[in-house]
Amino acid sequence: MPDLATGAVVFVTGGASGIGRAAAQQFSVEGASHVVVADVDISGAEHTAASLAGPGSSIELDVTDDAAVAAAIDGLVAEHGRLDIAFNNAGVNDVPRAFHDLDAASWDRMIRVNLSSVFVCMKHELRHMAAAGSGSIVNTSSGAGVVAAPGLPHYTAAKHGVVGLTKAAAQEYARQGIRVNAVLPGSTDTTMLQSFIAGDEGMAKIIASSNIHGRLIEPDEIASAVVWLASPHAGMVNGQSLIVDGGGLVR
């Protein structure tokens, strides 16, 4: 199979670690001409950029800041001439709690980081892609984008929202040469997940057995799906939610 990202200019958010780092690395291996790694954790983003097989760079970026995102993407296009692929992956998690115990601040933070940021990034990505008449966007949702995550109503709402945004953009921009899809990971062995289950052996066992393979998913396994979704090999895949959960939802 030819390189899946040959010559592409790629923008990855949440690229300092986990799925974002793995995707940035795979895009580079698959022939990207340049990968821009964005994260609030600039040290992690720099580490990812330094690990790439080909050209790349890093930027410190708060994806909830509309003006900052606009400047970052405008700057990318000014420097590299275009934006071919965007992977909107930045996000946060939270501790489970009863619905009636969820405070407004936690709700607002979750929606802002996990949903509004995707809208902000897509808005500016689509502006440039529409002008160019081509582009591919992949958004990170979650298994919680199709079923409820127990104790996490705000996370569930945000990730369902990402699926809706993905469909809306795909429908609107398909005839302008742009595809928009979502990847829905199951429990993946990332720093965010490890901090979520730290010290709770019972929770760790439950999460590790949450799919039919009986183990956590590796970030590279999600990244492979992302790179394929973004590539020309998925040219008629549009507006779709690709569940990569080790069969967790087939039960």
Coordinates of N, CA and C in Angstrom, one line a residue:
M1 N 0.8 -1.2 0.0 CA 0.0 0.0 0.0 C 0.9 1.2 0.0
P2 N 0.6 2.2 -0.9 CA 1.4 3.5 -0.9 C 1.3 4.2 0.5
D3 N 2.2 5.1 0.7 CA 2.1 5.9 1.9 C 0.8 6.6 2.0
L4 N 0.2 6.6 3.1 CA -1.2 7.1 3.3 C -1.3 8.6 3.4
A5 N -0.2 9.3 3.7 CA -0.2 10.8 3.8 C 0.8 11.5 3.0
T6 N 1.2 10.9 1.9 CA 2.2 11.4 1.0 C 2.0 12.9 0.7
G7 N 3.0 13.7 1.1 CA 3.0 15.1 0.7 C 2.0 16.0 1.5
A8 N 1.3 15.4 2.5 CA 0.3 16.2 3.2 C 0.8 17.1 4.2
V9 N 0.2 18.2 4.4 CA 0.4 19.1 5.5 C -0.6 18.8 6.6
V10 N -0.2 18.4 7.7 CA -1.1 17.8 8.8 C -1.0 18.7 10.0
F11 N -2.2 18.9 10.6 CA -2.3 19.6 11.9 C -3.0 18.7 12.9
V12 N -2.3 18.5 14.1 CA -2.7 17.5 15.1 C -2.8 18.3 16.4
T13 N -4.0 18.3 17.0 CA -4.2 18.9 18.4 C -4.1 17.7 19.4
G14 N -3.8 18.1 20.6 CA -3.6 17.1 21.7 C -2.4 16.2 21.3
G15 N -1.4 16.7 20.7 CA -0.3 15.9 20.1 C 0.8 15.7 21.1
A16 N 0.7 16.1 22.3 CA 1.8 16.0 23.3 C 2.0 14.6 23.8
S17 N 1.0 13.8 23.7 CA 1.1 12.4 24.3 C -0.1 11.6 23.7
G18 N -0.1 10.3 24.1 CA -1.2 9.4 23.8 C -1.5 9.2 22.3
I19 N -2.8 9.3 22.0 CA -3.3 9.1 20.6 C -2.8 10.2 19.7
G20 N -2.8 11.4 20.2 CA -2.3 12.5 19.3 C -0.8 12.3 18.9
R21 N 0.0 11.9 19.9 CA 1.4 11.7 19.6 C 1.6 10.6 18.6
A22 N 0.9 9.5 18.8 CA 0.9 8.3 18.0 C 0.5 8.6 16.5
A23 N -0.6 9.4 16.4 CA -1.1 9.8 15.1 C -0.1 10.7 14.4
A24 N 0.5 11.7 15.1 CA 1.5 12.6 14.5 C 2.6 11.8 13.9
Q25 N 3.1 10.8 14.7 CA 4.2 9.9 14.3 C 3.8 9.1 13.1
Q26 N 2.6 8.6 13.1 CA 2.2 7.7 11.9 C 2.0 8.6 10.7
F27 N 1.4 9.7 10.8 CA 1.3 10.6 9.6 C 2.7 10.9 9.0
S28 N 3.6 11.1 9.9 CA 5.0 11.4 9.4 C 5.6 10.2 8.7
V29 N 5.4 9.0 9.3 CA 5.9 7.8 8.7 C 5.3 7.5 7.3
E30 N 4.0 7.9 7.2 CA 3.2 7.7 6.0 C 3.4 8.7 5.0
G31 N 4.5 9.6 5.1 CA 4.9 10.5 4.1 C 4.4 11.9 4.1
A32 N 3.9 12.4 5.3 CA 3.5 13.8 5.4 C 4.6 14.7 5.1
S33 N 4.4 15.8 4.4 CA 5.5 16.7 4.1 C 5.8 17.6 5.4
H34 N 4.8 17.8 6.2 CA 5.0 18.5 7.5 C 3.9 18.2 8.4
V35 N 4.2 18.0 9.7 CA 3.2 17.7 10.7 C 3.4 18.8 11.8
V36 N 2.3 19.6 12.0 CA 2.3 20.6 13.1 C 1.6 20.0 14.3
V37 N 2.3 19.9 15.4 CA 1.9 19.3 16.7 C 1.5 20.4 17.6
A38 N 0.2 20.5 18.0 CA -0.3 21.5 18.8 C -0.8 20.9 20.2
D39 N -0.5 21.7 21.3 CA -0.9 21.2 22.6 C -0.7 22.4 23.6
V40 N -1.4 22.4 24.7 CA -1.1 23.3 25.7 C 0.2 22.9 26.4
D41 N 0.5 21.6 26.4 CA 1.8 21.1 26.9 C 2.8 21.3 25.9
I42 N 3.5 22.4 25.8 CA 4.4 22.7 24.8 C 5.6 21.8 24.8
S43 N 6.1 21.4 26.1 CA 7.2 20.5 26.2 C 6.9 19.1 25.6
G44 N 5.7 18.6 25.8 CA 5.3 17.4 25.2 C 5.1 17.5 23.7
A45 N 4.6 18.6 23.2 CA 4.4 18.8 21.8 C 5.8 18.9 21.1
E46 N 6.8 19.5 21.8 CA 8.1 19.6 21.2 C 8.7 18.2 21.2
H47 N 8.5 17.4 22.2 CA 9.0 16.0 22.2 C 8.4 15.2 21.1
T48 N 7.1 15.4 20.8 CA 6.5 14.6 19.7 C 7.1 15.1 18.4
A49 N 7.2 16.4 18.2 CA 7.8 16.9 16.9 C 9.2 16.4 16.7
A50 N 10.0 16.3 17.8 CA 11.3 15.8 17.6 C 11.4 14.4 17.3
S51 N 10.3 13.6 17.6 CA 10.3 12.2 17.4 C 9.8 11.8 16.0
L52 N 9.4 12.7 15.2 CA 8.8 12.4 13.9 C 9.9 11.9 12.9
A53 N 9.4 11.1 12.0 CA 10.3 10.5 11.0 C 10.6 11.5 9.9
G54 N 9.8 12.5 9.8 CA 10.0 13.6 8.7 C 9.8 14.9 9.3
P55 N 9.7 16.0 8.5 CA 9.6 17.3 9.0 C 8.4 17.6 9.9
G56 N 8.6 18.4 10.9 CA 7.5 18.7 11.8 C 7.8 19.9 12.7
S57 N 6.8 20.4 13.4 CA 7.0 21.5 14.3 C 6.0 21.5 15.4
S58 N 6.2 22.3 16.4 CA 5.3 22.3 17.5 C 4.8 23.7 17.8
I59 N 3.6 23.8 18.3 CA 3.1 25.1 18.8 C 2.3 24.9 20.1
E60 N 2.4 25.9 21.0 CA 1.6 25.9 22.2 C 0.3 26.5 21.8
L61 N -0.8 25.7 22.1 CA -2.1 26.1 21.7 C -3.2 25.7 22.7
D62 N -4.0 26.7 23.1 CA -5.3 26.4 23.8 C -6.4 26.3 22.8
V63 N -6.9 25.1 22.6 CA -7.9 24.9 21.5 C -9.2 25.5 21.8
T64 N -9.4 26.0 23.0 CA -10.7 26.7 23.4 C -10.6 28.2 23.0
D65 N -9.5 28.7 22.7 CA -9.3 30.1 22.4 C -9.4 30.3 20.9
D66 N -10.6 30.9 20.5 CA -10.9 31.1 19.1 C -9.8 31.9 18.3
A67 N -9.4 33.0 18.9 CA -8.4 33.8 18.3 C -7.1 33.1 18.1
A68 N -6.7 32.4 19.1 CA -5.4 31.6 19.1 C -5.4 30.5 18.0
V69 N -6.6 29.8 18.0 CA -6.7 28.8 17.0 C -6.7 29.4 15.5
A70 N -7.4 30.5 15.4 CA -7.4 31.1 14.0 C -6.0 31.5 13.6
A71 N -5.2 32.1 14.6 CA -3.9 32.5 14.3 C -3.0 31.4 14.0
A72 N -3.1 30.2 14.7 CA -2.3 29.1 14.5 C -2.5 28.5 13.1
I73 N -3.8 28.3 12.7 CA -4.1 27.7 11.4 C -3.8 28.7 10.3
D74 N -4.0 30.0 10.5 CA -3.7 30.9 9.5 C -2.1 30.9 9.3
G75 N -1.4 30.8 10.4 CA 0.1 30.8 10.3 C 0.6 29.6 9.6
L76 N -0.1 28.4 9.9 CA 0.3 27.2 9.3 C 0.1 27.3 7.7
V77 N -1.0 27.8 7.3 CA -1.3 27.9 5.9 C -0.3 28.9 5.2
A78 N -0.1 30.0 5.9 CA 0.8 31.0 5.4 C 2.2 30.4 5.2
E79 N 2.7 29.5 6.1 CA 4.0 29.0 6.0 C 4.1 27.8 5.0
H80 N 3.1 27.0 5.0 CA 3.2 25.7 4.2 C 2.3 25.7 3.0
G81 N 1.5 26.8 2.8 CA 0.7 26.9 1.6 C -0.7 26.3 1.6
R82 N -0.9 25.4 2.5 CA -2.2 24.7 2.6 C -2.3 23.9 3.9
L83 N -3.6 23.4 4.1 CA -3.8 22.4 5.2 C -4.6 21.3 4.6
D84 N -3.9 20.1 4.5 CA -4.5 18.9 3.9 C -5.3 18.1 4.9
I85 N -4.8 17.9 6.1 CA -5.4 17.0 7.0 C -5.3 17.6 8.4
A86 N -6.5 17.5 9.1 CA -6.5 18.0 10.5 C -7.1 16.9 11.4
F87 N -6.4 16.6 12.5 CA -6.8 15.7 13.5 C -7.1 16.4 14.8
N88 N -8.4 16.6 15.1 CA -8.8 17.4 16.3 C -9.0 16.4 17.4
N89 N -8.0 16.3 18.2 CA -7.9 15.2 19.2 C -7.8 15.7 20.7
A90 N -7.6 17.0 20.9 CA -7.4 17.5 22.3 C -8.7 17.2 23.1
G91 N -8.5 16.8 24.3 CA -9.6 16.6 25.2 C -9.2 16.3 26.6
V92 N -10.2 16.2 27.5 CA -10.0 16.0 28.9 C -11.0 14.9 29.4
N93 N -10.7 14.4 30.6 CA -11.7 13.4 31.2 C -12.0 14.0 32.6
D94 N -12.7 13.2 33.4 CA -13.1 13.7 34.7 C -13.4 12.4 35.6
V95 N -13.5 12.6 36.8 CA -13.9 11.5 37.7 C -15.4 11.3 37.7
P96 N -15.8 10.0 37.7 CA -17.3 9.7 37.6 C -18.0 10.2 38.9
R97 N -19.2 10.7 38.7 CA -20.0 11.1 39.9 C -21.5 11.0 39.5
A98 N -22.3 11.0 40.5 CA -23.8 11.0 40.2 C -24.2 12.2 39.4
F99 N -25.2 12.1 38.6 CA -25.6 13.2 37.8 C -25.9 14.4 38.6
H100 N -26.7 14.2 39.8 CA -27.1 15.3 40.6 C -25.9 15.9 41.4
D101 N -24.8 15.3 41.4 CA -23.6 15.8 42.0 C -22.7 16.6 41.1
L102 N -23.0 16.6 39.8 CA -22.2 17.3 38.8 C -22.4 18.8 38.9
D103 N -21.3 19.5 39.1 CA -21.4 21.0 39.3 C -21.2 21.7 37.9
A104 N -21.7 22.9 37.9 CA -21.8 23.6 36.6 C -20.4 23.9 36.1
A105 N -19.4 24.1 37.0 CA -18.0 24.4 36.5 C -17.4 23.2 35.8
S106 N -17.7 22.0 36.3 CA -17.2 20.8 35.7 C -17.9 20.6 34.3
W107 N -19.2 20.8 34.3 CA -19.9 20.7 33.0 C -19.4 21.7 32.0
D108 N -19.2 22.9 32.4 CA -18.7 23.9 31.4 C -17.3 23.6 30.9
R109 N -16.4 23.2 31.8 CA -15.1 22.8 31.4 C -15.1 21.7 30.3
M110 N -15.9 20.6 30.6 CA -15.9 19.5 29.7 C -16.5 19.9 28.4
I111 N -17.6 20.6 28.3 CA -18.1 21.0 27.1 C -17.2 21.9 26.3
R112 N -16.5 22.8 27.0 CA -15.6 23.8 26.4 C -14.4 23.1 25.7
V113 N -13.8 22.1 26.5 CA -12.6 21.5 26.0 C -12.9 20.4 25.0
N114 N -13.9 19.6 25.3 CA -14.2 18.4 24.5 C -15.1 18.6 23.3
L115 N -15.9 19.7 23.3 CA -16.9 19.9 22.2 C -16.6 21.3 21.5
S116 N -16.7 22.3 22.3 CA -16.5 23.7 21.7 C -15.2 23.8 21.0
S117 N -14.2 23.2 21.5 CA -12.8 23.3 20.9 C -12.8 22.6 19.5
V118 N -13.6 21.6 19.4 CA -13.7 20.9 18.1 C -14.4 21.8 17.1
F119 N -15.4 22.5 17.5 CA -16.1 23.4 16.7 C -15.2 24.6 16.3
V120 N -14.4 25.1 17.2 CA -13.5 26.2 16.9 C -12.4 25.8 15.9
C121 N -11.8 24.6 16.2 CA -10.8 24.1 15.2 C -11.4 23.9 13.8
M122 N -12.5 23.2 13.8 CA -13.1 22.9 12.5 C -13.5 24.1 11.7
K123 N -14.0 25.1 12.4 CA -14.4 26.4 11.7 C -13.2 27.0 11.0
H124 N -12.1 27.0 11.6 CA -10.9 27.6 10.9 C -10.3 26.7 9.9
E125 N -10.3 25.4 10.2 CA -9.8 24.4 9.2 C -10.6 24.4 8.0
L126 N -11.9 24.4 8.1 CA -12.8 24.4 7.0 C -12.7 25.6 6.1
R127 N -12.5 26.7 6.8 CA -12.3 28.0 6.0 C -11.2 27.9 5.0
H128 N -10.1 27.3 5.4 CA -8.9 27.2 4.5 C -9.2 26.0 3.5
M129 N -9.7 24.9 4.0 CA -9.9 23.8 3.1 C -10.9 24.1 2.0
A130 N -12.0 24.8 2.4 CA -13.0 25.2 1.4 C -12.4 26.1 0.3
A131 N -11.5 27.0 0.7 CA -10.9 27.8 -0.3 C -10.0 27.0 -1.2
A132 N -9.4 26.0 -0.7 CA -8.5 25.1 -1.5 C -9.3 24.1 -2.3
G133 N -10.5 23.8 -1.9 CA -11.3 22.8 -2.6 C -10.9 21.3 -2.2
S134 N -10.3 21.1 -1.1 CA -9.9 19.8 -0.6 C -9.5 19.8 0.8
G135 N -9.6 18.6 1.4 CA -9.2 18.5 2.8 C -9.8 17.3 3.5
S136 N -9.2 16.9 4.6 CA -9.8 15.8 5.4 C -9.6 16.1 6.8
I137 N -10.7 15.9 7.6 CA -10.7 16.2 9.0 C -11.1 14.9 9.8
V138 N -10.4 14.6 10.8 CA -10.8 13.5 11.7 C -10.9 14.1 13.1
N139 N -12.1 13.9 13.8 CA -12.3 14.3 15.1 C -12.3 13.2 16.1
T140 N -11.8 13.4 17.3 CA -11.8 12.3 18.3 C -13.1 12.4 19.1
S141 N -13.9 11.4 19.0 CA -15.1 11.3 19.9 C -14.7 10.2 20.9
S142 N -15.6 9.2 21.1 CA -15.3 8.2 22.1 C -16.5 7.2 22.0
G143 N -16.3 6.0 22.6 CA -17.4 5.1 22.7 C -18.6 5.8 23.4
A144 N -18.2 6.8 24.2 CA -19.3 7.6 24.9 C -20.0 8.5 23.9
G145 N -19.6 8.5 22.7 CA -20.3 9.3 21.7 C -21.5 8.5 21.1
V146 N -21.6 7.2 21.5 CA -22.8 6.4 21.0 C -23.5 5.8 22.1
V147 N -22.9 5.6 23.3 CA -23.5 5.0 24.5 C -23.1 5.9 25.6
A148 N -23.9 5.8 26.7 CA -23.6 6.6 27.9 C -22.4 6.0 28.7
A149 N -21.5 6.9 29.1 CA -20.4 6.5 30.0 C -20.9 6.7 31.5
P150 N -21.0 5.6 32.2 CA -21.6 5.7 33.6 C -20.9 6.8 34.4
G151 N -21.6 7.7 35.1 CA -21.1 8.7 36.0 C -20.4 9.8 35.3
L152 N -20.6 9.9 33.9 CA -19.9 11.0 33.2 C -20.9 11.6 32.2
P153 N -22.0 12.2 32.7 CA -23.0 12.7 31.8 C -22.4 13.9 30.9
H154 N -21.5 14.7 31.5 CA -20.9 15.8 30.7 C -20.0 15.3 29.6
Y155 N -19.2 14.2 29.9 CA -18.3 13.6 28.9 C -19.2 13.0 27.8
T156 N -20.2 12.3 28.2 CA -21.1 11.7 27.3 C -21.8 12.7 26.3
A157 N -22.2 13.8 26.9 CA -22.9 14.8 26.1 C -21.9 15.5 25.1
A158 N -20.6 15.7 25.6 CA -19.6 16.3 24.7 C -19.3 15.4 23.6
K159 N -19.1 14.1 23.9 CA -18.6 13.2 22.8 C -19.8 12.9 21.8
H160 N -21.0 12.9 22.3 CA -22.1 12.8 21.4 C -22.2 14.0 20.5
G161 N -21.9 15.2 21.1 CA -21.8 16.4 20.3 C -20.8 16.4 19.2
V162 N -19.6 15.8 19.4 CA -18.6 15.7 18.4 C -19.1 14.9 17.2
V163 N -19.8 13.8 17.5 CA -20.4 13.0 16.4 C -21.4 13.9 15.6
G164 N -22.2 14.7 16.3 CA -23.1 15.5 15.5 C -22.4 16.6 14.7
L165 N -21.4 17.2 15.3 CA -20.6 18.2 14.5 C -20.0 17.6 13.3
T166 N -19.5 16.4 13.4 CA -18.8 15.7 12.3 C -19.8 15.5 11.2
K167 N -21.0 15.0 11.5 CA -22.0 14.8 10.5 C -22.5 16.1 9.8
A168 N -22.6 17.1 10.6 CA -23.1 18.4 10.0 C -22.1 18.9 9.1
A169 N -20.8 18.9 9.4 CA -19.8 19.4 8.6 C -19.6 18.6 7.3
A170 N -19.7 17.3 7.5 CA -19.5 16.4 6.3 C -20.6 16.6 5.3
Q171 N -21.8 16.8 5.8 CA -22.9 17.1 4.9 C -22.8 18.4 4.1
E172 N -22.3 19.4 4.8 CA -22.2 20.8 4.3 C -21.0 20.9 3.3
Y173 N -19.9 20.2 3.5 CA -18.7 20.5 2.8 C -18.3 19.4 1.8
A174 N -19.1 18.3 1.7 CA -18.7 17.2 0.8 C -18.4 17.6 -0.6
R175 N -19.3 18.5 -1.1 CA -19.2 18.9 -2.5 C -18.2 20.0 -2.7
Q176 N -17.5 20.3 -1.7 CA -16.3 21.2 -1.8 C -15.0 20.5 -1.6
G177 N -15.1 19.1 -1.7 CA -13.9 18.3 -1.7 C -13.4 18.0 -0.3
I178 N -14.2 18.1 0.7 CA -13.8 17.9 2.1 C -14.5 16.8 2.7
R179 N -13.8 15.9 3.4 CA -14.4 14.8 4.1 C -14.1 15.1 5.6
V180 N -15.2 14.7 6.4 CA -15.1 14.9 7.9 C -15.6 13.7 8.6
N181 N -14.8 13.0 9.3 CA -15.1 11.8 10.0 C -14.7 11.9 11.5
A182 N -15.2 10.9 12.3 CA -14.8 10.8 13.7 C -14.3 9.4 14.0
V183 N -13.3 9.4 14.9 CA -12.8 8.1 15.4 C -13.3 8.0 16.9
L184 N -13.8 6.9 17.3 CA -14.4 6.7 18.6 C -13.6 5.6 19.3
P185 N -12.6 6.0 20.0 CA -11.7 5.0 20.7 C -12.4 4.4 21.9
G186 N -12.1 3.1 22.2 CA -12.4 2.5 23.5 C -11.3 2.9 24.5
S187 N -11.3 2.1 25.5 CA -10.3 2.4 26.6 C -8.9 2.2 26.1
T188 N -8.1 3.3 26.0 CA -6.8 3.3 25.4 C -5.8 3.6 26.4
D189 N -4.6 2.9 26.4 CA -3.6 3.1 27.4 C -2.8 4.4 27.2
T190 N -3.4 5.5 27.7 CA -2.8 6.8 27.6 C -2.5 7.3 29.0
T191 N -1.8 8.4 29.0 CA -1.5 9.1 30.3 C -2.8 9.5 30.9
M192 N -3.8 10.0 30.2 CA -5.0 10.5 30.7 C -5.8 9.3 31.4
L193 N -5.8 8.1 30.7 CA -6.5 7.0 31.3 C -5.8 6.5 32.5
Q194 N -4.4 6.5 32.5 CA -3.7 6.0 33.7 C -3.9 6.9 34.9
S195 N -4.0 8.2 34.7 CA -4.3 9.1 35.8 C -5.7 8.9 36.3
F196 N -6.6 8.5 35.4 CA -8.0 8.3 35.8 C -8.1 7.0 36.7
I197 N -7.3 6.0 36.5 CA -7.4 4.8 37.2 C -6.3 4.6 38.3
A198 N -5.5 5.6 38.4 CA -4.3 5.5 39.3 C -4.8 5.1 40.7
G199 N -4.1 4.0 41.2 CA -4.4 3.5 42.6 C -5.7 2.8 42.8
D200 N -6.5 2.6 41.8 CA -7.7 1.9 41.9 C -7.6 0.6 41.1
E201 N -7.1 -0.5 41.7 CA -6.9 -1.7 41.0 C -8.2 -2.3 40.5
G202 N -9.3 -2.2 41.2 CA -10.6 -2.7 40.7 C -11.0 -2.0 39.5
M203 N -10.9 -0.7 39.4 CA -11.3 0.0 38.2 C -10.3 -0.3 37.1
A204 N -9.1 -0.5 37.3 CA -8.1 -0.9 36.3 C -8.5 -2.2 35.7
K205 N -8.9 -3.2 36.5 CA -9.3 -4.5 35.9 C -10.6 -4.4 35.1
I206 N -11.5 -3.6 35.6 CA -12.8 -3.4 34.9 C -12.5 -2.8 33.5
I207 N -11.7 -1.7 33.5 CA -11.4 -1.1 32.2 C -10.6 -1.9 31.2
A208 N -9.6 -2.7 31.8 CA -8.8 -3.5 30.9 C -9.7 -4.7 30.3
S209 N -10.7 -5.0 31.0 CA -11.6 -6.1 30.4 C -12.8 -5.6 29.7
S210 N -12.8 -4.3 29.4 CA -14.0 -3.6 28.8 C -14.2 -4.0 27.3
N211 N -13.3 -4.7 26.7 CA -13.5 -5.1 25.3 C -13.3 -6.6 25.2
I212 N -13.6 -7.2 24.1 CA -13.6 -8.7 24.0 C -12.2 -9.2 23.8
H213 N -11.2 -8.4 23.7 CA -9.8 -8.8 23.7 C -9.2 -8.9 25.1
G214 N -9.9 -8.3 26.1 CA -9.4 -8.3 27.4 C -8.2 -7.5 27.8
R215 N -7.9 -6.5 27.0 CA -6.7 -5.6 27.3 C -7.0 -4.2 26.8
L216 N -6.2 -3.3 27.3 CA -6.3 -1.9 26.8 C -5.9 -1.8 25.4
I217 N -6.4 -0.9 24.7 CA -6.0 -0.6 23.3 C -4.7 0.3 23.4
E218 N -3.8 0.1 22.4 CA -2.6 0.9 22.4 C -2.9 2.1 21.5
P219 N -2.3 3.3 21.9 CA -2.5 4.5 21.1 C -2.2 4.3 19.6
D220 N -1.2 3.5 19.2 CA -0.9 3.2 17.8 C -2.0 2.6 17.1
E221 N -2.8 1.8 17.8 CA -3.9 1.1 17.2 C -5.1 2.0 16.8
I222 N -5.2 3.1 17.6 CA -6.2 4.1 17.3 C -5.6 5.0 16.2
A223 N -4.3 5.3 16.3 CA -3.7 6.2 15.3 C -3.8 5.6 13.9
S224 N -3.6 4.3 13.8 CA -3.7 3.6 12.5 C -5.0 3.9 11.8
A225 N -6.1 3.8 12.6 CA -7.4 4.1 12.1 C -7.6 5.5 11.7
V226 N -7.0 6.4 12.4 CA -7.1 7.8 12.1 C -6.4 8.1 10.8
V227 N -5.2 7.6 10.6 CA -4.4 7.9 9.4 C -5.1 7.3 8.2
W228 N -5.7 6.2 8.3 CA -6.5 5.6 7.2 C -7.7 6.5 6.9
L229 N -8.5 6.8 7.9 CA -9.7 7.7 7.7 C -9.3 9.0 7.0
A230 N -8.2 9.5 7.3 CA -7.8 10.8 6.8 C -7.3 10.7 5.3
S231 N -6.9 9.5 4.9 CA -6.2 9.2 3.7 C -7.1 9.1 2.5
P232 N -6.6 9.2 1.3 CA -7.4 9.0 0.1 C -8.0 7.6 0.0
H233 N -7.4 6.6 0.7 CA -7.9 5.3 0.7 C -9.3 5.2 1.3
A234 N -9.7 6.2 2.0 CA -11.1 6.3 2.6 C -11.9 7.4 1.9
G235 N -11.6 7.5 0.6 CA -12.2 8.6 -0.1 C -13.7 8.8 -0.2
M236 N -14.4 7.7 0.0 CA -15.9 7.7 0.1 C -16.4 7.4 1.4
V237 N -15.5 7.6 2.4 CA -16.0 7.5 3.8 C -16.1 8.9 4.3
N238 N -17.4 9.3 4.6 CA -17.6 10.7 5.0 C -18.8 10.8 6.0
G239 N -18.6 11.6 7.0 CA -19.6 11.7 8.0 C -19.8 10.6 8.9
Q240 N -18.8 9.7 9.0 CA -18.9 8.4 9.7 C -18.2 8.5 11.1
S241 N -18.6 7.6 11.9 CA -18.1 7.4 13.3 C -17.5 6.0 13.3
L242 N -16.1 6.0 13.2 CA -15.4 4.7 13.2 C -15.1 4.3 14.7
I243 N -15.8 3.3 15.2 CA -15.6 2.8 16.5 C -14.3 1.9 16.5
V244 N -13.4 2.2 17.3 CA -12.2 1.4 17.5 C -12.0 1.1 19.0
D245 N -12.8 0.0 19.4 CA -12.9 -0.3 20.8 C -12.6 -1.7 21.2
G246 N -12.0 -2.4 20.2 CA -11.7 -3.8 20.5 C -13.0 -4.7 20.7
G247 N -14.0 -4.3 20.1 CA -15.3 -5.0 20.1 C -16.0 -4.8 21.4
G248 N -15.7 -3.7 22.1 CA -16.4 -3.5 23.4 C -17.9 -3.3 23.3
L249 N -18.4 -2.7 22.2 CA -19.8 -2.5 22.1 C -20.6 -3.6 21.4
V250 N -19.9 -4.7 21.1 CA -20.6 -5.8 20.4 C -21.3 -6.7 21.5
R251 N -21.0 -6.5 22.7 CA -21.7 -7.3 23.7 C -23.1 -7.0 23.9

